[in-house]
Short mmCIF file of C-alpha atoms in Angstrom, two decimals:
data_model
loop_
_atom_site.label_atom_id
_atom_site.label_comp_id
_atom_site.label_asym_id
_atom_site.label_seq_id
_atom_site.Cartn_x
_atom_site.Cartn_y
_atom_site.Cartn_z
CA UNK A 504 0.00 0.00 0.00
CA UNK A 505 1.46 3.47 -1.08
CA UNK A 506 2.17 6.70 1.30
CA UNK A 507 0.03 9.77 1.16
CA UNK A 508 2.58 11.55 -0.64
CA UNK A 509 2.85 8.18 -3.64
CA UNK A 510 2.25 10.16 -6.61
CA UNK A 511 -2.09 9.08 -8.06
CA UNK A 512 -1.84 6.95 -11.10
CA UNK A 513 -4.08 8.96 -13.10
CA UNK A 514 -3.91 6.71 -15.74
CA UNK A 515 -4.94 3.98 -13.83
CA UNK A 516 -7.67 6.46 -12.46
CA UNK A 517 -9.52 6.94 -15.81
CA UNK A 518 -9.47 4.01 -16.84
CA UNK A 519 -11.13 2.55 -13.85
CA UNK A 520 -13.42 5.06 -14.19
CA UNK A 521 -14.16 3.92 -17.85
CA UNK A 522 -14.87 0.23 -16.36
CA UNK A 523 -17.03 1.79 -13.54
CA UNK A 524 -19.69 3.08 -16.21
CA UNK A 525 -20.84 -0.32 -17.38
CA UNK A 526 -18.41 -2.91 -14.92
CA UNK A 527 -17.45 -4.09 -18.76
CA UNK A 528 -13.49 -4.03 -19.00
CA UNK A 529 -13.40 -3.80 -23.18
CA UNK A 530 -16.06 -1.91 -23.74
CA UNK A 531 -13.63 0.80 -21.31
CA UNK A 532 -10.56 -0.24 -23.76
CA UNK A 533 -12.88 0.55 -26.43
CA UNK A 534 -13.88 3.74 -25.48
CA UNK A 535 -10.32 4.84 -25.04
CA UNK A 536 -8.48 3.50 -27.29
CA UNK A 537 -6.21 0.57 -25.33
CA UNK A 538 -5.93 -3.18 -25.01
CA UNK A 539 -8.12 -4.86 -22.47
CA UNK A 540 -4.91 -5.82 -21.36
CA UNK A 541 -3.68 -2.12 -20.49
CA UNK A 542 -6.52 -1.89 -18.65
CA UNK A 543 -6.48 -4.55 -16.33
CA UNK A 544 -2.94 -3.61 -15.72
CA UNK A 545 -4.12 0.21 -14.94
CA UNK A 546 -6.62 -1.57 -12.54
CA UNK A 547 -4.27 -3.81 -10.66
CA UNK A 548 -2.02 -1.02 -10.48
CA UNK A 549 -5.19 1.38 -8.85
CA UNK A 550 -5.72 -1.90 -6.47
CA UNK A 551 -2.39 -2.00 -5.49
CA UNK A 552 -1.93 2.13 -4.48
CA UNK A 553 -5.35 1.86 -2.59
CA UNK A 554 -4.50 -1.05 -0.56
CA UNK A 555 -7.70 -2.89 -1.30
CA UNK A 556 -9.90 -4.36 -4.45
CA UNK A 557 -11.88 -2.11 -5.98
CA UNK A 558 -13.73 -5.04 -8.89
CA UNK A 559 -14.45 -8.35 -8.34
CA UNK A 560 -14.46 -10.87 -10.97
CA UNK A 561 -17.28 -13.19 -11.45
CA UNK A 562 -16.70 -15.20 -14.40
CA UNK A 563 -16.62 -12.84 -18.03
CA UNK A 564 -18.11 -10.29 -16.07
CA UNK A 565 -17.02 -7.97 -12.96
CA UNK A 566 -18.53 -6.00 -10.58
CA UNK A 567 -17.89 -3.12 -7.73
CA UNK A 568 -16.06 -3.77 -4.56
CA UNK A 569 -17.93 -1.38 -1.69
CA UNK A 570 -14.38 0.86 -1.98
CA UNK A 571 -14.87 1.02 -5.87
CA UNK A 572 -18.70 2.07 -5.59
CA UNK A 573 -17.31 4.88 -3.41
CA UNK A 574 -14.16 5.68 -5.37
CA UNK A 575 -15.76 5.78 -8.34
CA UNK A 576 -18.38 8.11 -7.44
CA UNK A 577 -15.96 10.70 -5.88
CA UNK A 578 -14.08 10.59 -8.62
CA UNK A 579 -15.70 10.58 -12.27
CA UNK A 580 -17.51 13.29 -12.03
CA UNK A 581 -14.23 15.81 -11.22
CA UNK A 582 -12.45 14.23 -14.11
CA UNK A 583 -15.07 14.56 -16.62
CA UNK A 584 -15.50 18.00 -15.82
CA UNK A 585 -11.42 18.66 -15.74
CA UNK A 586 -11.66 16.69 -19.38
CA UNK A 587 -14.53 18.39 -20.46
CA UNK A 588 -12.42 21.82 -19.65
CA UNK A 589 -9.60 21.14 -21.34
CA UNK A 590 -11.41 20.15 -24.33
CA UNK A 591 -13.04 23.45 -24.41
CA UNK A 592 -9.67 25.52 -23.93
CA UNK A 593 -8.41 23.64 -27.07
CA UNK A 594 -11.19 24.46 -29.29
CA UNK A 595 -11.25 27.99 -27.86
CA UNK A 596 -7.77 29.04 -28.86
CA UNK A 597 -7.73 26.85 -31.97
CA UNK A 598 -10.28 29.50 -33.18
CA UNK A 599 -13.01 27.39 -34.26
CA UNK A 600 -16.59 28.60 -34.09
CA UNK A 601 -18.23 25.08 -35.11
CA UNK A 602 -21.34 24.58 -33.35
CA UNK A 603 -21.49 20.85 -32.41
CA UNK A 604 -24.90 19.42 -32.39
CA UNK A 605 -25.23 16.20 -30.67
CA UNK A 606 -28.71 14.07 -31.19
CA UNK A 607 -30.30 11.10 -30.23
CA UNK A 608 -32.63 11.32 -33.42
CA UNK A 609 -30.73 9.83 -36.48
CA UNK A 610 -34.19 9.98 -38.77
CA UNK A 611 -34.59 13.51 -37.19
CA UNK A 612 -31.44 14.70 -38.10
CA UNK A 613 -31.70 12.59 -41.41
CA UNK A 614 -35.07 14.16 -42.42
CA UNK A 615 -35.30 17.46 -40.87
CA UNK A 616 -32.51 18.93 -39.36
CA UNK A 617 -29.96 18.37 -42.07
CA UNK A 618 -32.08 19.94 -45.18
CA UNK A 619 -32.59 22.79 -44.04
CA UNK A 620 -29.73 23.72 -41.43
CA UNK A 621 -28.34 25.66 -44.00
CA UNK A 622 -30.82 28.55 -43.47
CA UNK A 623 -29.63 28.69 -39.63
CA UNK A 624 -25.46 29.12 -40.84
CA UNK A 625 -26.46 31.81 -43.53
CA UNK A 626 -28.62 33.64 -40.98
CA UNK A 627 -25.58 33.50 -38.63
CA UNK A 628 -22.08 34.50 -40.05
CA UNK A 629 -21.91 30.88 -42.23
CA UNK A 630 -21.15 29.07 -38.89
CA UNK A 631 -20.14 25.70 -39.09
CA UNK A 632 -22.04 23.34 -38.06
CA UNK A 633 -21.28 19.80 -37.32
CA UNK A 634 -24.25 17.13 -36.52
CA UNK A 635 -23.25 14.11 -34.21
CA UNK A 636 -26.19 11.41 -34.22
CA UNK A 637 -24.46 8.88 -32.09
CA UNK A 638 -25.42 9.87 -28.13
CA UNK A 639 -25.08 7.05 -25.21
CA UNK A 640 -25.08 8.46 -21.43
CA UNK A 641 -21.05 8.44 -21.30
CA UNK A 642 -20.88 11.32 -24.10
CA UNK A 643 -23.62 13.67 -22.32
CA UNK A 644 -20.12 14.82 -20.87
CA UNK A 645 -18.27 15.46 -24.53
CA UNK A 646 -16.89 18.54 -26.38
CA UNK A 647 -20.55 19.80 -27.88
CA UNK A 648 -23.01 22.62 -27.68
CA UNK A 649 -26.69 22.09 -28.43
CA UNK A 650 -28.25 18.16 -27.44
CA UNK A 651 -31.30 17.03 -29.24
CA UNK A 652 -33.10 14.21 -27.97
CA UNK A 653 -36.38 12.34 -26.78
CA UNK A 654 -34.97 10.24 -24.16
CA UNK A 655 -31.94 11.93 -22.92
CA UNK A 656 -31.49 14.61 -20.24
CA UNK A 657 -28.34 17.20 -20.40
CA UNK A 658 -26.55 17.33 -17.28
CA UNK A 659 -25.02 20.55 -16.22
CA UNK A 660 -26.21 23.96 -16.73
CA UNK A 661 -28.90 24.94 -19.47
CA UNK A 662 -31.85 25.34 -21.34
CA UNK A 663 -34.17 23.54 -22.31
CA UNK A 664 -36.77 24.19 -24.94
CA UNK A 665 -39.95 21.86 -25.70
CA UNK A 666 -39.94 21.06 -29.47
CA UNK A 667 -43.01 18.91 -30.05
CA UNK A 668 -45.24 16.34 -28.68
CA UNK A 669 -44.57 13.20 -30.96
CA UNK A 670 -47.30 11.53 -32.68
CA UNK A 671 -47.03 8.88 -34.69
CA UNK A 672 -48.74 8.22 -38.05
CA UNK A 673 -49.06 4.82 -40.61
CA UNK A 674 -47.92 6.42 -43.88
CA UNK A 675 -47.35 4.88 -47.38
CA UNK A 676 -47.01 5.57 -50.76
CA UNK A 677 -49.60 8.06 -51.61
CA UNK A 678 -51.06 5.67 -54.25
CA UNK A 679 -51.28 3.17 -51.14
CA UNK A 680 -52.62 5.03 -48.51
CA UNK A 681 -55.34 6.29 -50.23
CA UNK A 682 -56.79 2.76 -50.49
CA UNK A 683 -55.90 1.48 -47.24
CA UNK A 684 -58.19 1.64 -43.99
CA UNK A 685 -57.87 0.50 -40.41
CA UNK A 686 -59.70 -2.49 -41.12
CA UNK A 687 -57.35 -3.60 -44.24
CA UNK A 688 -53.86 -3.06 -43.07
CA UNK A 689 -53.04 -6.12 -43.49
CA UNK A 690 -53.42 -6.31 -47.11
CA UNK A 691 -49.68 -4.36 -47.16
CA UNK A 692 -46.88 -5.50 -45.15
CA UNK A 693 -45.64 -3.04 -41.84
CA UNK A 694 -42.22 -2.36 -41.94
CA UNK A 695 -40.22 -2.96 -38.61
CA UNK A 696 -38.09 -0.48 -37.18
CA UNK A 697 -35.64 -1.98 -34.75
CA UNK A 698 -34.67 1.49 -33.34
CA UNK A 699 -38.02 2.07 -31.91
CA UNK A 700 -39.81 -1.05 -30.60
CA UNK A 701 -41.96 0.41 -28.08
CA UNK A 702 -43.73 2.14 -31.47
CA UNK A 703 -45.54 -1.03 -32.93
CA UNK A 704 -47.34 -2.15 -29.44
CA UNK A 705 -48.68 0.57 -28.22
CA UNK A 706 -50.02 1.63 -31.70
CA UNK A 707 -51.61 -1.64 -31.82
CA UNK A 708 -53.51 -1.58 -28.22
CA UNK A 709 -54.10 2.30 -29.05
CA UNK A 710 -56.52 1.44 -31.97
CA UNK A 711 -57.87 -1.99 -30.61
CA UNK A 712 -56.04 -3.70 -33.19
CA UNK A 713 -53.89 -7.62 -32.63
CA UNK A 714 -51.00 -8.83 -34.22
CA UNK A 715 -53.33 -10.53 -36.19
CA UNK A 716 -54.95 -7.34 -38.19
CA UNK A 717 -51.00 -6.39 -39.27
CA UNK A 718 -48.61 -8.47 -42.02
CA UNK A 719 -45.46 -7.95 -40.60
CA UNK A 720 -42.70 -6.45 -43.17
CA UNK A 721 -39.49 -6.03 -44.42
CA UNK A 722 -36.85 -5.05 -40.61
CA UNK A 723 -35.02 -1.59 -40.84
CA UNK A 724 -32.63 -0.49 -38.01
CA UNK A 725 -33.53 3.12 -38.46
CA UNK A 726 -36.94 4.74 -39.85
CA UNK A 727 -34.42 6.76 -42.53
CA UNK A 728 -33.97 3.22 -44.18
CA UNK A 729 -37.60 2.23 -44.25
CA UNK A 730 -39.36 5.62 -45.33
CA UNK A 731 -37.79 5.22 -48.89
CA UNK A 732 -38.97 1.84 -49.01
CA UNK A 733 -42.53 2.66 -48.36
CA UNK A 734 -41.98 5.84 -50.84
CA UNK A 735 -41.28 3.24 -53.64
CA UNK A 736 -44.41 1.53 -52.50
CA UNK A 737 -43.42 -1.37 -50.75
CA UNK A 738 -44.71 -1.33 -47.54
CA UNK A 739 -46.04 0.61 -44.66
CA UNK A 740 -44.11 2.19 -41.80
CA UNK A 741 -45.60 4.03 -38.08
CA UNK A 742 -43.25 6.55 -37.62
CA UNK A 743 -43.30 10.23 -36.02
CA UNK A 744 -45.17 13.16 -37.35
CA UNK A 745 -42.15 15.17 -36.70
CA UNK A 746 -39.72 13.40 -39.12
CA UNK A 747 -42.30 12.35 -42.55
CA UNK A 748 -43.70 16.35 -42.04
CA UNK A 749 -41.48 17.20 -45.00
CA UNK A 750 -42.18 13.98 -47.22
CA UNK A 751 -45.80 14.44 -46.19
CA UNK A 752 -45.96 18.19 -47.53
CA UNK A 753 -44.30 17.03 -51.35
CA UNK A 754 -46.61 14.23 -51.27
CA UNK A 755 -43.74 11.62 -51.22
CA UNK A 756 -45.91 10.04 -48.38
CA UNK A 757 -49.75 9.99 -47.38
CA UNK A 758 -50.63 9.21 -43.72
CA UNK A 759 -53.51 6.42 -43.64
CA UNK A 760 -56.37 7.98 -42.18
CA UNK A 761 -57.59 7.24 -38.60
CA UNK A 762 -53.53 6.21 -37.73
CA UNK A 763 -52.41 8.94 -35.94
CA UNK A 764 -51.44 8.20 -32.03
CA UNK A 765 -49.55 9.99 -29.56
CA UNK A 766 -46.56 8.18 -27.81
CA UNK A 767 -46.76 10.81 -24.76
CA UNK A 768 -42.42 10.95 -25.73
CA UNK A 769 -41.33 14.68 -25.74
CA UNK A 770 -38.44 15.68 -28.32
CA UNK A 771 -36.68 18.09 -26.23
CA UNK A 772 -33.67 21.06 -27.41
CA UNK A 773 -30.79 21.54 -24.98
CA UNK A 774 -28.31 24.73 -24.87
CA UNK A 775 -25.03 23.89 -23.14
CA UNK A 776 -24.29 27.26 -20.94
CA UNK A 777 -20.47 25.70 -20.63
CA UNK A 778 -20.35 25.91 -24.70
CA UNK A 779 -18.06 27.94 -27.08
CA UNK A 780 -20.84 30.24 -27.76
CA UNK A 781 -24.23 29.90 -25.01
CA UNK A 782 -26.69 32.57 -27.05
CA UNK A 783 -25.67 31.22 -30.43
CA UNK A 784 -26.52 27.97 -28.83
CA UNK A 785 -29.66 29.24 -27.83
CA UNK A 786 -30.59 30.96 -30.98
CA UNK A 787 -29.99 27.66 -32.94
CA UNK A 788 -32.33 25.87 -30.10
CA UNK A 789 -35.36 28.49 -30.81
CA UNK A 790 -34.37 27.84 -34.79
CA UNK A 791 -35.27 24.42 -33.97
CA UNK A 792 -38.54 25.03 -32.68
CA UNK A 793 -39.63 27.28 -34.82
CA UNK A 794 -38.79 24.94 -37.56
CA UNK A 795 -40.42 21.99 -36.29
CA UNK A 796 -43.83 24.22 -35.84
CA UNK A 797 -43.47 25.33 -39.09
#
């Protein structure tokens, strides 16, 4: 066991951090970029300058020692904010002006955001801006400025806007759609979207309908992938209001009638007050809004 004065192996300190997040030891080496290996040698290293275990091993998996439930919540918060810092000095004097838009919403981004976020730069200097549609929990902490999500909350200081109430809709092929009623959905097949289970059920028990009243489809991982498909008229797809608005307005898409539902999900606009540029942030969340009402 090391002095008071042994120097912290701060090393060894993030990377038990990583391993804290999920008790997962490569999915840590994953995240920053080192062999599994490294990091159980950062951990027995940790183990050995606090005297004590701080993980347990139970077969492929691990878990928290009572000292590594405590360490870990002293510590990861302090070093994601003394990361998040030094990530911001870096981009501060290397004079970019980006604005870094994280979302949760791929189809969002996909459909809505990206088409038209050109209006937003023009209206403000040509500002860069670059769209990130991967978000888990461990990169609420990263180098970015506005969040967009349904299901995520920002930590940290800032503000929030309200963007819409989603509803969800059956749409098809205009040609389709038109022909198609409650009672005859079956006589087209429903696409599957795997990002968005929870859609599909409670649509179903929403308009008293069974498994039975469906034929199951063609499986997407993202509604982006299906929407084409059921523009060339090959299917059906539920998805939100929010992201067919535009293909419902050309009349790439027609919503089956009586198929609206609302999910009670909130799509939600976050301004990071610890970003390069808080009001620009803010301005682009109210652009947001505004265009979703539109």
């Amino acid at each position: 066991m090391g002095t008071d004065h042994d120097d912290i192996p701060l090393n060894a300190l993030r990377a038990f951090c990583e391993v804290a997040r999920d008790v997962h030891v490569s999915r840590a080496a994953a995240r920053i970029g080192v062999s599994q290996s490294a990091v159980s040698r950062h951990l027995a290293l940790l183990e050995a300058h606090m005297g004590a275990p701080l993980l347990e091993r139970q077969g492929r998996n691990v878990v928290l020692t009572e000292l590594g439930r405590q360490l870990a919540e002293a510590v990861t918060a302090p070093l994601e904010e003394i990361a998040f810092s030094v990530r911001l000095m870096r981009r501060r004097r290397s004079g970019r002006r980006n604005l870094v838009v994280r979302t949760s919403l791929p189809t969002f981004a996909f459909t809505t955001l990206i088409p038209r976020i050109a209006e937003f730069s023009r209206e403000h200097g040509d500002v860069p801006i670059d769209v990130l549609t991967s978000v888990t929990s461990q990169e609420l902490h990263g180098d970015f400025d506005v969040l967009i999500t349904r299901d995520l909350v920002l930590p940290g200081p800032v503000q929030e806007w309200t963007i819409a109430e989603e509803k969800v809709v059956c749409v098809a092929a205009p040609g389709i759609a038109r022909r198609i009623t409650l009672a005859t959905l079956a006589a087209v097949p429903l696409f599957i979207v795997n990002s968005r289970p929870d859609i599909l059920p409670a649509w179903l028990t929403a308009r008293g309908l069974g498994e039975g009243d469906i034929r199951m489809g063609s499986r997407y991982d993202h509604h982006y992938m299906a929407l084409p498909a059921a523009m060339a008229g090959q299917g059906l797809v539920l998805a939100p209001e929010t992201v067919v608005a535009d293909y419902l307005q050309k009349g790439l898409l027609a919503a089956v009638p009586e198929t609206r539902f609302s999910t009670g999900m909130v799509y939600k606009a976050y301004a990071s007050d610890r970003g390069m540029d808080p009001q620009l942030s803010a301005a682009f969340c109210r652009w947001v809004v505004r265009l979703c009402r539109g």
